[in-house]
Structures are given as structure tokens and as C-alpha cells.
Amino acid sequence: MVDCDNCASTMWRFLVKSLTVHKDPEIGLVKLIKKKSACSSLRTHSARPGSRAGGLSRRCPPLPAGPPNGRLLLRTSSSSTGGGADTKLAVDFGKQAQKEGRVECDSSVREVVQSTKEAMVALQRRNPAVQPLLAIVQAGEDDILLEAHKEMAGKIDLNIIQICLAKDCTEDEIVEEVLKLNEDSRVHGVYLHLPPASLTSRVLNTLKAEKDVDGISDVNIGRLVRGDLSKGFVPPIASAVLDLLEKHESNLEGKTVLLVGEGHLGLVLQYLMERRGMIALKSNWSSKSHLQKQADAVVLLGGEDIDVPHTWFRPGAAVIRCGPILVTDDEHLTEMSSTPDLGHLIAAYRTQNVVHSYSRWLQEQQYRPWRLRSLKLQPMTPVPSDIEISRAQKPKSMNQLAEEIGLLPEELEAYGRNKAKVQLSLLDRLHTQPDGKYVLVAGITPTPLGEGKSTVTIGLVQALSAHLKFNSFGCLRQPSQGPTFGVKGGAAGGGYAQVIPMEEFNLHLTGDIHAITAANNLVAAAIDARMLHEATQSDKALFNRLVPTVNGVRRFSPIQISRLRRLGINKTDPATLTPQEVTSFVRLDLDPSKITWQRVVDTNDRFLRKITVGQASTEKGQIRETGFDIAVASEIMAILALADSLLDMKNRLARMVVGTSRSGQPVTAEDLGVSGALAVLMKDAIKPTLMQTLEGTPVFVHAGPFANIAHGNSSVLADKLALKLVGRDGFVVTEAGFGADIGMEKFFNIKCRASGLRPSVVVLVATVRALKMHGGGPNNLGLVADGCYSNLRKQIQIAHLFGVPVVVAVNVFKTDTKAEIDLVCQIAKECGASDAVPCHHWAKGGQGCLDLAKAVNEATITPGNFQFLYNIEMPIVEKIRTIAQKVYGADDIELSPEAKAKIDYYNQQDYGSLPICMAKTHLSLSHMPDKKGAPTGFILPIRDVRASIGAGFIYPLVGTVCAELHQEGSSLLPPVVSPVCPEGWGLIG
């Protein structure tokens, strides 16, 4: 006779002890210290000596399990006629059967452990950084079950944690712990070792099916019944039963097994046995069916502690009992209680399930093929208004779209039904995944109304994904409310090439611009507050404010230690600073006339361009002139667009220069002590926002820096996430602001330097109306040809400077003639474009952009030879001259005295190796808005030079561009209706 118990002994003897959990601050694991207590506890146990498990720093929930008090007994029925009907089953079997069963069980344990260990070795080779973890949740404290699992876990390199709840824990307490375990990515299996009354439907169905390694949740039982063993788990006790039967009978096919009792275990065993060719019959405990004597094996399911007479079974039948342990003085039972073999077999199968769960988890972490379901379009003629088109299409839910493109549920943060943030952890998960093809949409020098780069971008991704079935992502900038409520009217695209819903796209979105506004204005408030305090307080009082005594201890913060290092003070104890060092530390000594930081607001408000602050009596005479920019003109917006991680963003925010001290030294946001607070305000804004097009293809909307004083491109992070998601053969289509001479040049020289990404092809958007303007007039084919041979050819040449192939997309308007369109396509190819095609996406959606999609795919087949326009170590003046001559066509540059002085200052401050971000009119290749085509023979005047140190570029001011913007040190942009910035990329008013 052989005894099998989940824990090799009674499961309900509780030890009155608990453990106190301590976090290891270095690696986030746990140390365990025994402490007498009646409260619940968490224990972590390593798989091998000297190692420590990835433990949890909190209580965790219980896991569903098999019969909680269950013991599995294997007996071979005796032919003896001795004993009466009241003789207990345990009494009628000899020690020889027990010995044989132990041998068989030992063999099974070795086999399960060996196969599981081999699987673990293979998995650890793929991902050595993660070790699987089993969480055992139990009511009360009993280490017997834990010890059996520790022995198995140690053999296969598995970690275990034990979570002990109170004996009388409530359902709510159990559910709370289960929810915590569900969300902990380190836990790969959960075993709920709880009394049957605690394993309620609510508890079982709270546990994630993929972590239910005992296979007792409704989902997992349903999978087993359906025959889907690829996702579910076979309950360990069921595996042990089948193992014992196989050891008892070499061939089980056709054998009859009687399952006596109720519960899910019987249901699971019935289906598992039938799939193996056995005949599984069901009965209950009260039945004395004659079938019992015909069965080759009988499995007594848990539930009742009753006497079972041997006369119920035919001689030689295997009898397996899964039920409560009979604790008696019987000699055989006492001997069985000391036999842990079958308890180890169940533990071995449970750890095997944990490894299966870990394997599936690893598989989920890999790249997932797309299963994108496109939304159907029914274009109407004439084309309705944009808002009518947007509202007529019902978008997919974000959860559905995320699943279709391979995002995990935990990587998505929903903002309503139609938009969601995507976690940056995706980059770590898919770090080995090859990037897709990188497509930039730029344009020729535009008319004041723009050339439709956004609509081309959206139409192209709709064509690639919905029609050609390539994985593709669009990456767009988030529009400001200034342009939205000005003449530009939003940036969601147009016609049947839109991001939907357009109202949500254009208004607020997920609050990123509001976060930038808050962060920007926090810096402005800190500047004024610091100047006030420095003007009205002593060094000692300032020091006490900056480094207060907390609980009798005064300490420097990490930001303050960083400032001390920059001052050349290598001290960490505030008490050791000399009076002179205290003065240097507490006084920034900002020069009010050289503060470059402005407040911002995200609406058109021209009367805030220049304001006076400090007029209240509480400001104590700290009056100065300042002003407001539009929020998207903040340097923080440019930083958001160029950062490649949260840490990188924090470091860039710290480096932002907000002004100059009276001694001529730059003062940074870190000097003000606000860089950490800025990062906190921006912690959600750094995550790209997922939306979709009219045809259900994915789009990232993230960041919206200006294309004049900033680089005018959507975020590096959005592009990187998208490139991983689309896969090697997919496409990421992103857009650059203004013409190719501005947005594309900055994309290559600034964004590509920051990201390390390399473009595959440039799509150059052109319109007949703009080419006519560059040709010198409104009509006739001659003017179109002149525009092509001047501006279009020059913009193609600019792309070729960087070694990138060009496909020209002719954005067709209903007023264009076929002759005009054909002429543009012909000349574009003559001028070096790989291809040139007309696009009808505005009227037809992705279907109208198929030719462009095919041309883009063809252009990416041959690898380009990307190169930067200039070496980053070139002097500032030479970098400016290179852009002026090679991109704009100028003969040379002319620096004003102020520009020369600024360049000297930046060189002195070691800013000379930053890239250049030219600020000039977008209406001409030159600095003169009225000079169309491709002007030559001009000198490019550089009136001033500014720096965005946090963003990481120098921006020269060319000619009279945005003159109002920079008067008297202001960084304001011109009004929305200005002829210089008609697209609305201008400031407030």
C-alpha cells in the first residue's frame, strides 16, 4: 500500500510562526527573518544555495489547487476474504504493495524532474535573466507543503514563495492577494492551497488562467474538456493519478476506470482518461454499483472520510484514493504518513506546470505576428466634410487594436475607448526584434496652406496595411490648440485619410501638452521665487531653506550634490561647507535681463506676448518684463520629442539653460533644483499615444515641436516603438514639418543623430498649385515645369545629399488636370526621383494611395547610403555655412555682431559640438519669403544665435524670420495669421 499526500503529511497542521520581509535595496529581493507572530507572512525560497528568488515585497494572494486536504493513496486490492464489511481499506493491504509503490513513485519523480530540468536549461539559455517563480498561497502557516516543493524546485532551478494568510482569511483578502500576483510579472505560477470553502468561484476566476498551474479555474478546466492542452494545465494530482495507473498497467488502452465522487478532479480525469483510450465511468459515494467489481482501477475522489470495504473491488484492481487523510493509530497508516514519495510526485508535476507557464510567458514576450482587421471605407462623391467622415466611421477599441498589432495587455494604458498610452517597456521586450523600414514624408517649399504631408502620411499607411497587407505604422505630431483654433484647423489629416476621432486627436488628446505647460511654468515660477528669496534673505536663511533639518538630520539631495560638483565642491556633509562655499551654493545670482525662460499657454493669446511680473507688494520690487510662448514652443516639447528614455528625458530637463548669472555663467533647471519634479510631471507624457486611421491601421501621436525654432518632427520614442512592432518587413511612416529644406534636414541632422535610426526612403509631397507658385504664376504647363525644375529638383537634391532615395507623391486636387499631373511625375523622375506617382487618398483613402505604397516598397529594396550633412565636431560657423550653401543654395553667410558674440560664448561653454537647428521662413529656400523656386546668388544673414541645451541643438535666427518673436530677448512666435508662419506654427495670437 502506498500513500500520497500533497505535502507528504497532513496539510492542516499549522505552525504558529511567521516571517518578516525585508527588501534588499540593491537588487529588490527579500531577506527572511523568523519572528513569532500570528499575522500573515510572505516567504521566498531560492532554488539553489547561495541564490535568492525574485521575491515580492508584499503579501500575495492564494492560488487554486487540487483537493486541499488531499492525500493520494494507491492500493492494490487484496483477494483475502478476511475482515467484514466494516473493515477499513487501509487495513487490508500489506507492506509489500507499499514498498513496490514507493519504488514506482520514485521512478516517476525522477522522470518528471529530469524532463522538467532539461526544459528549464533550454529556456534559461534563451533568457538567463529571469527565473521562474511559484507562489504558494495558504491559510495559516505550515511548512510541510513548502518543503516538498523546495526539494523539487532545487533540482530544476525554480524559485518559490510562500504566502501565509490568516486561518480565517476572508474572500476579499484572498482576492486582493490574487490580484497582486496576477500583476506581478515575476510570478509564473500560483498554487491556492486553501480550504475548499475558500476556493469560491470568485476566487478561482480572479486568478489569471495563465498562472493557474493547478488547472482548477473555470477557464483551464474548460480548456481541458475542450481538448486544448496547449494553453491550459493538467492538475498535478490528475497527472500523478495517471502516472500511477501507467506504472500499474503497462497498457491502459481499453481499461475500465471507475471514478467515485464529485468535483472538478473527476471531470478532468474522465476527459484525460478517455483521450488515452480508457473507459471512464462515474459513480458517487452512496452507490454500490456492480460496476465497481468490473473496474480495472478505481479512483476515489476527495470529499469524504469514510470506510471503504475491500469487497467493493475485484481482486487485483488498482485503487487510488484522493481524499482527506485518515489520522488513526493504524499501523499501516502511521507508516504511510512518513512516506513523502507521492507528495513529491505531485510537487514535481506542479513545478513542471510552472515551467510550462514560464515557457509560454517567454513566448508571449517574443514578437507577435499582426492580425490586423481593417475597417471598410465607402467613399462618397462629393467628399463630405472631415468631421462628417470621421464621425461616420466607428473605430475599433484600443484593446482590440493593441491585440491585433502584438501589444501585451500590460503595455497599454487606456484613455477612454479611442486612445491609449503605450508603455516604454515594449522596447525592452522586443529589443532583439529587427526594426522595420523607416519612411520619412517631407515636402517641397509649401504654399501658405500647406501641401498635405499629413494626409499623404495617413493615406500611405492605410494603403500599406489595409490594402497591401504590410505591417505599417504612422507617426504624427500632436497638434497645438493654437493652430487648431487658428487658420490651420487641426492636423488629423483630411478627407478619407484621417486619424479618428478627429476631435480627440485635435483637442487635449492624453494631456501631453498640458503636462508640458505645467512643467514649463514650474520652471518659470522657480526662477522668480529664487530671485525673490536671494534678494531678501541671508545666506544662512537660504541654506536652511534649501537644506532643511529633518528629524535632526541635514542632508543634500542628489540634485544638490550634483550642483556642488559643478561648483568644484567635493563635499557631502552640509555641516562641512565653508561660508564662501555656502554662498556659492545658495546664490544663483540670475541676471534678470538675461533670463531666457518664458511662461507658456496653449491658446492664441497675443496680449500675453509681453507682460510685466512682480508688481504685487508681496514680490518686494522684483519687477521685470517677460512674456508667454505657445506651449508647443517650449524647449520641454523638443526634449520630449528627442528623448529615448525616461532617464534621458530627466537628464535633458536638468541641462536646460534658463538664464545667465551676473558673472556670465549659465543657470540650469538642475541648479534651480526642479529637474526631478519636471520628470515627475512628464512621466506619462513620455509614453506615445496609440490611435487609428479611418481604415483601422495604427498610428502613434506623440510630441509636436515647432519646425522653425525646433526640429519639427514627432518623437524618437514613437518611431522606435513602431519600428519594433511592425517587424523586419513592415513600414513606419513619419512626417517632418515644413519643406524638405527645414523639416527633412533637421530630421536627418538632429533626430537621426539622437535616435541612431536611419531612414529607408523619403516621400516628397508636391502639389500642382505650389509648383505653379514656384514657376511664377497661377496657370499653364510652362509654369508647372518651371516649378518642377527649380524647387522640386532642389528638394530632391537635398534628400540625395543624405544618400536617401526619393519617391515623389503628387497630392492631387480636383482642380488639377491630367496633363499637369503627368508632367510633374515625368520631370520628377528626370530630376532623380526613384519614382513619382499621383495620390488620391483624400477622395479614396488607402485605395487612392496604392501606387505610392508600391513605389515606396520598391524603393526600399535597394539599401540606401545614408550620411550626415556635416561632422558634429565642425565649428558652429562652419556647420551653419554648410547648411546655407548645400541646402539653401546661398553663396555664403553673414553673421551679425550679436551672433558672433553668442557663438563665442557657446564655444566657451563647450556647446560647440551640438547640431544646428536653423530658424528661417518656410516659404522660400532662402531667407526671403517672396523668393520662390530655387534662389541662388544670395548671402544668408544670421541675425542671432540661440541654444536649447536640454534639447541638444543650437538655433541660428535667419534674416527677419519671426521678428516679433525675438524682440528684446523674447522667444515669441508670430501671430497665427502672419504671412511668415501661416500654417499656425506661431504663437499666441
Coordinates of C-alpha atoms in Angstrom, one line a residue, residues 531-971:
M531 CA 15.4 85.6 -7.3
L532 CA 13.0 86.9 -4.7
H533 CA 14.5 84.8 -1.9
E534 CA 18.1 85.6 -2.9
A535 CA 17.2 89.3 -2.9
T536 CA 15.5 89.3 0.5
Q537 CA 17.3 86.6 2.6
S538 CA 20.8 86.0 4.1
D539 CA 23.0 83.1 3.0
K540 CA 22.2 81.2 6.3
A541 CA 18.4 81.6 5.8
L542 CA 18.7 80.4 2.2
F543 CA 20.8 77.5 3.2
N544 CA 18.3 76.5 5.8
R545 CA 15.5 76.7 3.2
L546 CA 17.4 74.7 0.6
V547 CA 18.9 72.1 3.0
P548 CA 16.4 71.9 5.9
T549 CA 16.9 69.8 9.0
V550 CA 14.6 66.8 9.0
N551 CA 14.3 64.7 12.2
G552 CA 17.5 66.3 13.4
V553 CA 19.5 65.4 10.3
R554 CA 20.5 67.7 7.4
R555 CA 21.3 66.1 4.1
F556 CA 22.0 67.2 0.5
S557 CA 19.7 65.8 -2.2
P558 CA 21.3 64.1 -5.2
I559 CA 20.5 67.2 -7.3
Q560 CA 22.2 69.4 -4.8
I561 CA 25.3 67.2 -4.7
S562 CA 25.4 67.5 -8.5
R563 CA 25.4 71.3 -8.2
L564 CA 28.2 71.1 -5.6
R565 CA 30.2 69.0 -8.0
R566 CA 29.8 71.6 -10.8
L567 CA 30.9 74.3 -8.4
G568 CA 34.0 72.2 -7.6
I569 CA 32.9 71.4 -4.1
N570 CA 33.5 67.7 -3.3
K571 CA 31.6 67.5 0.0
T572 CA 28.5 65.6 1.0
D573 CA 28.1 66.8 4.6
P574 CA 26.2 70.1 4.8
A575 CA 28.0 70.9 8.1
T576 CA 31.4 70.9 6.5
L577 CA 30.8 73.8 3.9
T578 CA 32.7 77.0 4.5
P579 CA 30.9 80.3 4.5
Q580 CA 32.2 81.0 0.9
E581 CA 31.1 77.6 -0.3
V582 CA 27.6 78.2 1.3
T583 CA 27.4 81.5 -0.6
S584 CA 28.3 79.8 -3.9
F585 CA 25.8 77.0 -3.3
V586 CA 22.8 79.1 -2.3
R587 CA 23.1 82.0 -4.7
L588 CA 22.4 81.5 -8.4
D589 CA 22.6 85.3 -8.9
L590 CA 20.5 85.3 -12.0
D591 CA 20.7 88.4 -14.2
P592 CA 17.0 89.5 -14.7
S593 CA 17.8 90.9 -18.1
K594 CA 19.3 87.6 -19.3
I595 CA 16.6 85.2 -18.3
T596 CA 15.6 83.3 -21.4
W597 CA 12.8 81.2 -20.0
Q598 CA 9.2 82.2 -20.7
R599 CA 5.9 81.0 -19.5
V600 CA 3.6 79.2 -21.9
V601 CA -0.1 78.7 -22.7
D602 CA -1.6 76.5 -25.4
T603 CA -4.0 79.0 -26.9
N604 CA -3.8 82.0 -29.2
D605 CA -3.5 85.0 -26.8
R606 CA -1.5 87.8 -28.4
F607 CA -1.9 90.1 -25.3
L608 CA 0.4 87.8 -23.3
R609 CA 3.3 88.1 -25.6
K610 CA 4.9 90.7 -23.4
I611 CA 3.9 91.1 -19.7
T612 CA 5.3 92.6 -16.5
V613 CA 5.6 90.4 -13.5
G614 CA 6.4 91.2 -9.8
Q615 CA 4.1 94.1 -9.4
A616 CA 2.3 92.9 -6.2
S617 CA 3.5 94.1 -2.9
T618 CA 4.5 90.6 -1.9
E619 CA 7.0 90.5 -4.7
K620 CA 9.0 93.2 -2.9
G621 CA 10.0 95.1 -6.0
Q622 CA 11.1 92.2 -8.1
I623 CA 9.6 93.7 -11.3
R624 CA 10.7 92.6 -14.7
E625 CA 9.4 92.2 -18.2
T626 CA 8.8 88.7 -19.6
G627 CA 6.2 87.0 -21.8
F628 CA 4.3 83.9 -22.9
D629 CA 5.1 81.5 -25.7
I630 CA 2.6 79.0 -27.0
A631 CA 3.1 75.7 -25.1
V632 CA 4.5 73.7 -28.0
A633 CA 7.3 76.2 -28.4
S634 CA 8.7 75.2 -25.0
E635 CA 12.1 73.6 -25.0
I636 CA 10.4 70.8 -23.0
M637 CA 8.4 69.9 -26.1
A638 CA 11.6 69.5 -28.1
I639 CA 13.1 67.4 -25.3
L640 CA 10.0 65.2 -25.2
A641 CA 10.5 64.6 -29.0
L642 CA 14.2 63.8 -28.8
A643 CA 14.4 61.7 -25.6
D644 CA 14.9 58.0 -25.9
S645 CA 14.0 57.0 -22.3
L646 CA 12.7 58.4 -19.1
L647 CA 16.2 58.8 -17.8
D648 CA 17.4 60.5 -20.9
M649 CA 14.5 62.9 -20.6
K650 CA 15.3 63.7 -17.0
N651 CA 18.9 64.4 -17.9
R652 CA 17.9 66.7 -20.7
L653 CA 15.5 68.5 -18.5
A654 CA 18.3 69.0 -15.9
R655 CA 20.5 70.5 -18.6
M656 CA 18.1 73.2 -19.8
V657 CA 19.6 76.7 -19.5
V658 CA 17.1 79.2 -18.1
G659 CA 19.3 82.2 -17.9
T660 CA 22.7 83.6 -17.1
S661 CA 24.2 84.7 -13.9
R662 CA 25.6 88.2 -13.4
S663 CA 29.1 86.6 -13.7
G664 CA 28.2 85.2 -17.1
Q665 CA 27.6 81.5 -16.2
P666 CA 24.6 79.6 -17.5
V667 CA 22.0 78.6 -14.9
T668 CA 20.2 75.3 -15.5
A669 CA 17.0 73.7 -14.3
E670 CA 19.1 71.4 -12.1
D671 CA 20.6 74.5 -10.5
L672 CA 17.1 75.5 -9.6
G673 CA 16.5 72.1 -8.1
V674 CA 13.4 71.3 -10.2
S675 CA 14.7 68.7 -12.7
G676 CA 13.3 65.8 -10.7
A677 CA 9.9 67.5 -10.3
L678 CA 9.8 68.1 -14.1
A679 CA 10.5 64.5 -14.8
V680 CA 7.6 63.5 -12.5
L681 CA 5.2 65.9 -14.3
M682 CA 6.3 64.4 -17.6
K683 CA 6.4 60.7 -16.6
D684 CA 3.2 59.9 -18.5
A685 CA 3.7 62.4 -21.4
I686 CA 6.8 60.4 -22.5
K687 CA 4.6 57.5 -23.5
P688 CA 3.3 57.7 -27.1
T689 CA -0.4 57.7 -27.7
L690 CA -1.9 55.0 -29.9
M691 CA -4.8 55.9 -32.2
Q692 CA -6.0 54.6 -35.6
T693 CA -6.8 55.8 -39.1
L694 CA -10.2 55.6 -40.8
E695 CA -9.2 52.2 -42.1
G696 CA -8.2 50.8 -38.7
T697 CA -4.4 51.0 -39.1
P698 CA -2.4 52.0 -36.1
V699 CA -0.9 55.5 -35.5
F700 CA 1.3 56.9 -32.8
V701 CA 0.7 60.5 -31.9
H702 CA 3.4 62.0 -29.9
A703 CA 5.1 65.4 -29.3
G704 CA 4.7 68.4 -31.5
P705 CA 7.8 70.6 -31.6
F706 CA 7.9 73.6 -34.0
A707 CA 9.7 73.3 -37.2
N708 CA 11.3 76.7 -37.1
I709 CA 12.9 77.2 -33.6
A710 CA 12.8 73.4 -33.0
H711 CA 13.3 70.4 -35.2
G712 CA 9.6 69.8 -36.2
N713 CA 9.4 66.1 -36.0
S714 CA 7.4 63.6 -33.9
S715 CA 9.1 61.7 -31.1
V716 CA 12.0 59.4 -31.3
L717 CA 10.3 57.0 -28.9
A718 CA 7.2 56.7 -31.0
D719 CA 9.3 55.8 -34.1
K720 CA 11.3 53.3 -32.1
L721 CA 8.3 51.6 -30.6
A722 CA 6.6 51.4 -34.0
L723 CA 9.7 50.1 -35.8
K724 CA 9.8 47.1 -33.3
L725 CA 6.1 46.5 -33.7
V726 CA 5.9 46.4 -37.5
G727 CA 8.8 43.8 -37.8
R728 CA 11.5 43.5 -40.3
D729 CA 9.3 43.7 -43.4
G730 CA 7.0 46.4 -42.0
F731 CA 7.0 50.2 -42.5
V732 CA 7.0 53.2 -40.2
V733 CA 5.9 56.4 -41.9
T734 CA 6.7 59.6 -40.1
E735 CA 6.4 63.2 -41.1
A736 CA 8.7 66.2 -41.0
G737 CA 7.4 69.8 -40.7
F738 CA 7.5 72.4 -43.4
G739 CA 9.6 71.8 -46.6
A740 CA 12.4 69.4 -47.0
D741 CA 15.0 72.2 -46.6
I742 CA 13.7 72.6 -43.0
G743 CA 11.9 69.6 -41.6
M744 CA 13.8 66.9 -43.5
E745 CA 17.2 68.5 -43.0
K746 CA 16.5 68.7 -39.2
F747 CA 15.1 65.1 -39.2
F748 CA 18.4 63.8 -40.6
N749 CA 20.9 66.0 -38.8
I750 CA 19.2 66.3 -35.4
K751 CA 16.6 63.5 -34.9
C752 CA 18.6 60.7 -36.6
R753 CA 21.7 61.7 -34.6
A754 CA 19.7 61.5 -31.4
S755 CA 17.9 58.2 -32.2
G756 CA 20.5 56.3 -34.1
L757 CA 17.8 55.4 -36.7
R758 CA 18.5 55.5 -40.4
P759 CA 15.7 56.2 -43.0
S760 CA 15.0 53.9 -45.9
V761 CA 13.3 56.4 -48.2
V762 CA 11.9 59.9 -48.4
V763 CA 8.4 60.6 -49.8
L764 CA 8.5 64.1 -51.1
V765 CA 5.0 65.6 -51.3
A766 CA 4.3 68.1 -54.1
T767 CA 1.2 69.8 -55.4
V768 CA 0.5 71.4 -58.8
R769 CA -0.6 74.6 -57.1
A770 CA 2.6 75.0 -55.2
L771 CA 4.7 74.2 -58.3
K772 CA 2.8 76.9 -60.2
M773 CA 3.7 79.3 -57.5
H774 CA 7.3 78.4 -57.7
G775 CA 7.1 78.7 -61.5
G776 CA 6.0 82.3 -61.2
G777 CA 2.2 82.3 -61.7
P778 CA -1.1 80.5 -61.3
N779 CA -1.6 78.7 -64.6
N780 CA -0.2 76.9 -67.7
L781 CA 2.1 73.9 -68.1
G782 CA 5.1 76.0 -68.6
L783 CA 4.8 77.4 -65.1
V784 CA 4.4 73.9 -63.7
A785 CA 7.5 72.8 -65.5
D786 CA 9.5 75.8 -64.2
G787 CA 8.4 75.0 -60.6
C788 CA 9.5 71.4 -61.1
Y789 CA 12.9 72.2 -62.5
S790 CA 13.5 74.7 -59.7
N791 CA 12.0 73.9 -56.3
L792 CA 11.1 70.2 -56.8
R793 CA 14.5 69.3 -58.3
K794 CA 16.3 71.2 -55.5
Q795 CA 14.3 69.4 -52.8
I796 CA 15.1 66.0 -54.4
Q797 CA 18.8 67.0 -54.5
I798 CA 18.7 67.9 -50.8
A799 CA 17.5 64.3 -50.0
H800 CA 20.3 62.9 -52.1
L801 CA 22.8 64.9 -50.1
F802 CA 22.0 62.4 -47.3
G803 CA 22.1 59.3 -49.5
V804 CA 18.4 58.5 -49.3
P805 CA 16.2 57.6 -52.3
V806 CA 13.2 59.8 -53.1
V807 CA 9.7 59.0 -54.2
V808 CA 7.6 62.0 -55.2
A809 CA 4.0 61.9 -54.2
V810 CA 1.8 64.3 -56.2
N811 CA -1.1 65.2 -53.9
V812 CA -3.9 65.5 -56.4
F813 CA -6.5 68.3 -56.0
K814 CA -9.8 68.2 -58.0
T815 CA -8.7 71.3 -59.9
D816 CA -5.5 69.6 -61.3
T817 CA -5.5 68.3 -64.9
K818 CA -4.1 65.0 -66.0
A819 CA -1.6 66.8 -68.2
E820 CA -0.3 68.7 -65.2
I821 CA 0.0 65.6 -63.0
D822 CA 1.7 63.6 -65.8
L823 CA 4.2 66.4 -66.4
V824 CA 5.1 66.6 -62.7
C825 CA 5.7 62.9 -62.5
Q826 CA 7.8 62.9 -65.6
I827 CA 10.1 65.8 -64.6
A828 CA 10.4 64.4 -61.0
K829 CA 11.9 61.2 -62.4
E830 CA 14.2 63.2 -64.7
C831 CA 15.4 65.1 -61.6
G832 CA 16.5 61.9 -59.8
A833 CA 13.4 60.6 -58.0
S834 CA 13.1 56.8 -57.9
D835 CA 9.5 57.1 -58.8
A836 CA 6.7 59.7 -58.9
V837 CA 3.0 58.9 -58.6
P838 CA -0.3 60.7 -58.2
C839 CA -2.1 60.2 -54.9
H840 CA -5.9 60.3 -54.5
H841 CA -6.1 59.4 -50.8
W842 CA -8.1 62.5 -49.9
A843 CA -11.0 61.2 -52.1
K844 CA -10.4 57.4 -51.9
G845 CA -8.5 56.6 -48.7
G846 CA -5.8 53.9 -48.9
Q847 CA -7.1 52.7 -52.2
G848 CA -6.1 56.1 -53.7
C849 CA -2.5 55.7 -52.4
L850 CA -1.8 52.2 -53.7
D851 CA 0.6 53.3 -56.4
L852 CA 2.6 55.3 -53.8
A853 CA 2.7 52.4 -51.4
K854 CA 4.1 50.1 -54.2
A855 CA 6.7 52.7 -55.2
V856 CA 7.8 53.1 -51.6
N857 CA 8.1 49.4 -51.1
E858 CA 10.1 49.1 -54.3
A859 CA 12.4 52.0 -53.3
T860 CA 13.3 50.3 -50.0
I861 CA 14.5 47.1 -51.7
T862 CA 17.9 48.6 -52.6
P863 CA 19.6 49.8 -49.4
G864 CA 20.5 53.5 -49.3
N865 CA 23.8 55.0 -48.3
F866 CA 22.8 57.4 -45.5
Q867 CA 25.2 60.0 -44.3
F868 CA 25.0 63.2 -42.3
L869 CA 25.5 66.6 -43.9
Y870 CA 28.2 67.7 -41.6
N871 CA 30.5 66.4 -38.9
I872 CA 29.2 67.3 -35.5
E873 CA 32.6 68.4 -34.3
M874 CA 32.9 71.1 -37.0
P875 CA 32.9 74.7 -35.7
I876 CA 29.4 76.2 -35.2
V877 CA 30.0 78.7 -38.0
E878 CA 31.1 76.0 -40.5
K879 CA 28.0 73.9 -39.7
I880 CA 25.8 76.9 -40.4
R881 CA 27.6 77.7 -43.6
T882 CA 27.3 74.1 -44.8
I883 CA 23.6 74.1 -44.4
A884 CA 23.3 77.5 -46.0
Q885 CA 25.3 76.6 -49.1
K886 CA 24.4 72.9 -49.7
V887 CA 20.7 73.0 -48.6
Y888 CA 19.5 76.6 -49.2
G889 CA 21.8 77.4 -52.2
A890 CA 23.3 80.5 -50.6
D891 CA 26.7 81.8 -51.6
D892 CA 27.8 82.4 -48.0
I893 CA 26.5 83.5 -44.6
E894 CA 26.8 86.8 -42.8
L895 CA 27.0 86.9 -39.0
S896 CA 25.8 89.9 -37.1
P897 CA 28.0 91.1 -34.2
E898 CA 25.4 89.7 -31.7
A899 CA 25.5 86.3 -33.5
K900 CA 29.3 86.2 -33.3
A901 CA 29.3 87.0 -29.6
K902 CA 26.8 84.3 -28.9
I903 CA 28.9 81.7 -30.9
D904 CA 32.0 82.7 -28.9
Y905 CA 30.0 82.3 -25.7
Y906 CA 28.7 78.9 -26.7
N907 CA 32.2 77.7 -27.6
Q908 CA 33.4 78.9 -24.2
Q909 CA 30.7 76.8 -22.5
D910 CA 31.5 73.7 -24.6
Y911 CA 28.3 73.8 -26.6
G912 CA 30.1 73.9 -29.9
S913 CA 29.6 70.2 -30.7
L914 CA 25.8 70.5 -30.8
P915 CA 23.9 70.1 -34.2
I916 CA 22.3 73.2 -35.8
C917 CA 18.6 73.8 -36.0
M918 CA 18.1 76.7 -38.4
A919 CA 15.2 79.1 -37.8
K920 CA 14.1 80.6 -41.1
T921 CA 11.0 81.2 -43.2
H922 CA 9.4 78.1 -44.6
L923 CA 8.0 79.9 -47.6
S924 CA 11.3 80.0 -49.5
L925 CA 14.6 78.1 -49.8
S926 CA 16.2 81.4 -48.9
H927 CA 15.6 83.8 -46.0
M928 CA 13.3 85.9 -48.2
P929 CA 9.6 84.6 -48.2
D930 CA 8.8 86.2 -51.6
K931 CA 11.7 84.4 -53.4
K932 CA 10.2 81.3 -54.9
G933 CA 11.7 78.4 -56.9
A934 CA 15.3 77.8 -56.0
P935 CA 17.0 81.2 -55.4
T936 CA 20.8 81.5 -55.8
G937 CA 23.4 84.2 -55.5
F938 CA 22.3 85.4 -52.1
I939 CA 24.1 85.8 -48.7
L940 CA 22.2 84.2 -45.8
P941 CA 22.1 86.7 -42.8
I942 CA 22.4 85.2 -39.3
R943 CA 20.9 87.8 -37.0
D944 CA 21.3 86.0 -33.7
V945 CA 22.1 82.5 -32.4
R946 CA 20.3 80.8 -29.6
A947 CA 20.7 77.5 -27.8
S948 CA 18.4 74.8 -26.5
I949 CA 20.9 72.9 -24.4
G950 CA 18.5 70.4 -22.9
A951 CA 17.1 69.5 -26.3
G952 CA 20.6 69.5 -27.7
F953 CA 20.9 72.0 -30.5
I954 CA 21.9 75.5 -31.5
Y955 CA 19.4 77.5 -33.4
P956 CA 20.5 80.5 -35.5
L957 CA 17.9 83.1 -36.4
V958 CA 18.0 83.7 -40.1
G959 CA 17.1 87.2 -41.5
T960 CA 13.9 88.7 -40.2
V961 CA 12.1 85.5 -39.6
C962 CA 9.6 85.8 -36.9
A963 CA 10.9 89.2 -36.0
E964 CA 8.3 89.8 -33.3
L965 CA 9.3 86.6 -31.8
H966 CA 12.8 87.6 -30.7
Q967 CA 12.5 91.3 -30.0
E968 CA 14.1 92.3 -26.8
G969 CA 15.2 88.8 -25.9
S970 CA 11.8 87.3 -26.2
S971 CA 11.3 83.9 -27.9

